Amino acid sequence: MPTVSMTVNGKSVSADIDPRTLLVQFLRETLQLTGTHVGCDTSQCGCCVVHVNGDAVKSCTTLALTCEGASVVTIEGLAKGDELHPMQAAFRENHGLQCGFCTPGMIMTSVEMVRRKGHDLDEHTIREELEGNLCRCTGYHNIVKAVAAGAKAMAAQGK
Amino acid sequence: MYAFTYHRPTSLADAAKLAGAHSDGKVIAGGMTLLPTMKQRLAAPSDIIDLSRLDDLRGIEVKDNVVTIKALTRHVTVANSAEVKKAIPALAELAGMIGDPAVRNKGTIGGSVANNDPAADYPSACLALNATIHTNQRAIKADDFFVGLFETALGEGELITAISFPVPQKANYQKFRNPASRYAIVGTFVAKFADGVRVSVTGAGSSGVFRVADFEKALSANFASSALDGKSVAASGLNSDIHADAAYRAHLITVMAKRAVDAAK
Ligand SMILES: Cc1cc2nc3c(=O)[nH]c(=O)nc-3n(C[C@H](O)[C@H](O)[C@H](O)COP(=O)(O)OP(=O)(O)OC[C@H]3O[C@@H](n4cnc5c(N)ncnc54)[C@H](O)[C@@H]3O)c2cc1C
Ligand code: FES
Ligand code: FES
């Protein structure tokens, strides 16, 4: 079995894996980082979004072997100890989740959205950018509010 | 997903050699089409040849009124490229309409064109802009490249290296998308060159992307949406599915073509 090595949430990891292993399986099953979810098998729901070298990607549609040498950040890598990342805090404050299944992907997508689109996001931009993230519970309204607030809070904290 | 052997070549020559040696293998670029089909067990390649380390196949160049985009350039890069926005804004807009941000962060132009999905966006740009598809072996005109459903002129072990698009006077792409899959139900690309207008349609044809000679003639004589009044594509030969029947697609083609003419810049 080939070996894969990468950095996940700042820690170097390495394992022998079946070439078929998807990044999401590597994260959840090999590393036990179960915050990244799988909500579909058609690459459409976005529950599995993580950052690979800074880009938000669907870890269910990425081979772990392709990530050799990459730096990966998952939802577990955002908070600093007990202190939530401003985007996580904004989702909590704005009631941007109900069951929470879609939330890790929503937050990882939103953090990258802020990096690409800046801290002052209007509703239209947020809705367009969340096109690849499906939520069965909230109706999106509070998610959009949370992302706008989280983006502002990130600016205030220099993120 | 079925088992495969994984290769990670670091040069185009090695990638082509591997692709040639493993006739049941497949190269992988962004994986945004190949991996979903492998997960559904619709594809079972014996070998996977990962192109991700071929950094020479990334980049955009505008020279002598031609935009050349290398095969591994991602949709997000084309959508945000200041050079592409300036030379062919319609092409940057098209790239920004593909899928969603995470798809655009990985999917590549080479993968999209090689795959020739009948509802994909890039093939329509290639046809309407009279693009040339460059491979490790030759250069192929878009008119000769798209052969049928998911079928292209690429031979065994032949890899796309770049696609070059002549800069038109004006162009626009209009997409009526399926809100769930985000692919085109009908997409119409209109491009006006000094020597005439080219119109292509994706999403609708039962054998993939196609040009509309009748629209091209009318628009070459008079580049105004009114030139398409009363004109339509025959519904026979168009797709019918739960999303749209052939007659509706035929109707949409004229509507989207008119919108593209009005929006062309
Ligand atoms: C949720 C979702 C929504 C999408 N929506 C759209 C949409 O709206 N419009 C649209 O057009 N597409 C859409 N796509 C497809 C997306 O654009 C893909 O990125 C693209 O079709 C394939 O590019 P890729 O780099 O991912 O190719 P891969 O999946 O890696 O490869 C696709 C095929 O091309 C071959 N290939 C790849 N690179 C080369 C090369 N250089 N030379 C020769 N052969 C090569 C592979 O062997 C494979 O057969 C969507 C995909 C998803 C998952
Ligand atoms: S699990 Fe649905 S897109 Fe990845
Ligand atoms: S909160 Fe339940 S799916 Fe989004």
mmCIF file of C-alpha atoms in Angstrom, chain B residues 92-193:
data_model
loop_
_atom_site.group_PDB
_atom_site.id
_atom_site.type_symbol
_atom_site.label_atom_id
_atom_site.label_comp_id
_atom_site.label_asym_id
_atom_site.label_seq_id
_atom_site.Cartn_x
_atom_site.Cartn_y
_atom_site.Cartn_z
ATOM 1 C CA ALA B 92 -14.367 34.333 -17.533
ATOM 2 C CA GLU B 93 -18.108 34.608 -16.834
ATOM 3 C CA LEU B 94 -18.686 31.088 -18.141
ATOM 4 C CA ALA B 95 -15.970 29.695 -15.855
ATOM 5 C CA GLY B 96 -17.601 31.473 -12.913
ATOM 6 C CA MET B 97 -20.930 29.757 -13.672
ATOM 7 C CA ILE B 98 -19.563 26.208 -13.440
ATOM 8 C CA GLY B 99 -20.863 24.228 -10.478
ATOM 9 C CA ASP B 100 -20.101 25.874 -7.142
ATOM 10 C CA PRO B 101 -16.999 27.430 -5.507
ATOM 11 C CA ALA B 102 -15.555 24.103 -4.307
ATOM 12 C CA VAL B 103 -16.016 22.567 -7.776
ATOM 13 C CA ARG B 104 -14.344 25.603 -9.361
ATOM 14 C CA ASN B 105 -11.448 25.319 -6.884
ATOM 15 C CA LYS B 106 -10.532 21.912 -8.328
ATOM 16 C CA GLY B 107 -12.080 21.393 -11.772
ATOM 17 C CA THR B 108 -9.880 22.131 -14.790
ATOM 18 C CA ILE B 109 -10.506 23.296 -18.330
ATOM 19 C CA GLY B 110 -8.639 20.310 -19.770
ATOM 20 C CA GLY B 111 -10.744 17.847 -17.786
ATOM 21 C CA SER B 112 -13.966 19.536 -18.804
ATOM 22 C CA VAL B 113 -13.101 19.615 -22.507
ATOM 23 C CA ALA B 114 -11.698 16.048 -22.523
ATOM 24 C CA ASN B 115 -14.831 14.794 -20.814
ATOM 25 C CA ASN B 116 -17.233 16.472 -23.294
ATOM 26 C CA ASP B 117 -20.264 16.119 -21.057
ATOM 27 C CA PRO B 118 -23.284 17.075 -23.191
ATOM 28 C CA ALA B 119 -24.324 19.593 -20.509
ATOM 29 C CA ALA B 120 -20.879 21.044 -19.733
ATOM 30 C CA ASP B 121 -20.121 24.722 -20.315
ATOM 31 C CA TYR B 122 -16.603 24.898 -21.773
ATOM 32 C CA PRO B 123 -17.319 22.853 -24.931
ATOM 33 C CA SER B 124 -19.753 25.561 -26.056
ATOM 34 C CA ALA B 125 -17.050 28.232 -25.644
ATOM 35 C CA CYS B 126 -14.577 26.112 -27.623
ATOM 36 C CA LEU B 127 -16.999 25.699 -30.533
ATOM 37 C CA ALA B 128 -18.318 29.267 -30.677
ATOM 38 C CA LEU B 129 -14.883 30.844 -30.262
ATOM 39 C CA ASN B 130 -13.354 28.543 -32.908
ATOM 40 C CA ALA B 131 -10.800 27.305 -30.372
ATOM 41 C CA THR B 132 -7.887 24.994 -31.001
ATOM 42 C CA ILE B 133 -7.272 22.104 -28.614
ATOM 43 C CA HIS B 134 -3.554 21.398 -28.248
ATOM 44 C CA THR B 135 -2.423 17.943 -27.200
ATOM 45 C CA ASN B 136 0.920 16.296 -26.589
ATOM 46 C CA GLN B 137 0.677 15.093 -30.211
ATOM 47 C CA ARG B 138 -1.110 17.678 -32.366
ATOM 48 C CA ALA B 139 -3.517 20.626 -32.592
ATOM 49 C CA ILE B 140 -7.212 19.917 -33.183
ATOM 50 C CA LYS B 141 -9.882 22.438 -34.233
ATOM 51 C CA ALA B 142 -12.890 22.477 -31.907
ATOM 52 C CA ASP B 143 -15.097 21.745 -34.943
ATOM 53 C CA ASP B 144 -13.315 18.382 -35.283
ATOM 54 C CA PHE B 145 -12.790 17.703 -31.583
ATOM 55 C CA PHE B 146 -16.269 17.120 -30.113
ATOM 56 C CA VAL B 147 -17.361 13.852 -31.713
ATOM 57 C CA GLY B 148 -20.408 12.787 -29.693
ATOM 58 C CA LEU B 149 -21.712 12.158 -26.179
ATOM 59 C CA PHE B 150 -18.650 12.089 -23.886
ATOM 60 C CA GLU B 151 -16.640 11.382 -27.047
ATOM 61 C CA THR B 152 -13.777 13.415 -28.470
ATOM 62 C CA ALA B 153 -11.098 13.119 -31.143
ATOM 63 C CA LEU B 154 -8.483 12.306 -28.461
ATOM 64 C CA GLY B 155 -6.635 9.060 -29.145
ATOM 65 C CA GLU B 156 -5.193 6.598 -26.615
ATOM 66 C CA GLY B 157 -2.583 8.195 -24.408
ATOM 67 C CA GLU B 158 -3.268 11.608 -25.953
ATOM 68 C CA LEU B 159 -3.413 14.398 -23.385
ATOM 69 C CA ILE B 160 -4.730 17.941 -23.708
ATOM 70 C CA THR B 161 -1.997 20.451 -22.919
ATOM 71 C CA ALA B 162 -3.746 23.764 -23.674
ATOM 72 C CA ILE B 163 -6.706 25.370 -25.389
ATOM 73 C CA SER B 164 -6.388 28.570 -27.379
ATOM 74 C CA PHE B 165 -9.293 30.920 -28.015
ATOM 75 C CA PRO B 166 -9.187 33.634 -30.694
ATOM 76 C CA VAL B 167 -10.425 36.932 -29.210
ATOM 77 C CA PRO B 168 -13.799 37.864 -30.752
ATOM 78 C CA GLN B 169 -15.163 41.396 -31.236
ATOM 79 C CA LYS B 170 -18.022 40.555 -28.892
ATOM 80 C CA ALA B 171 -19.279 37.444 -27.143
ATOM 81 C CA ASN B 172 -21.631 36.249 -24.448
ATOM 82 C CA TYR B 173 -22.720 33.014 -22.797
ATOM 83 C CA GLN B 174 -26.194 32.496 -21.400
ATOM 84 C CA LYS B 175 -26.911 29.481 -19.248
ATOM 85 C CA PHE B 176 -30.284 28.158 -18.157
ATOM 86 C CA ARG B 177 -29.139 25.816 -15.472
ATOM 87 C CA ASN B 178 -30.549 22.918 -13.616
ATOM 88 C CA PRO B 179 -30.712 24.270 -10.059
ATOM 89 C CA ALA B 180 -29.840 20.900 -8.498
ATOM 90 C CA SER B 181 -26.962 19.680 -10.662
ATOM 91 C CA ARG B 182 -25.913 23.192 -11.777
ATOM 92 C CA TYR B 183 -25.183 21.876 -15.276
ATOM 93 C CA ALA B 184 -26.796 23.562 -18.296
ATOM 94 C CA ILE B 185 -30.305 22.571 -19.375
ATOM 95 C CA VAL B 186 -29.552 24.904 -22.267
ATOM 96 C CA GLY B 187 -26.468 27.070 -22.644
ATOM 97 C CA THR B 188 -25.905 29.284 -25.663
ATOM 98 C CA PHE B 189 -22.588 30.884 -26.602
ATOM 99 C CA VAL B 190 -22.616 33.641 -29.230
ATOM 100 C CA ALA B 191 -19.356 35.065 -30.629
ATOM 101 C CA LYS B 192 -19.003 37.816 -33.233
ATOM 102 C CA PHE B 193 -15.796 37.851 -35.278
#
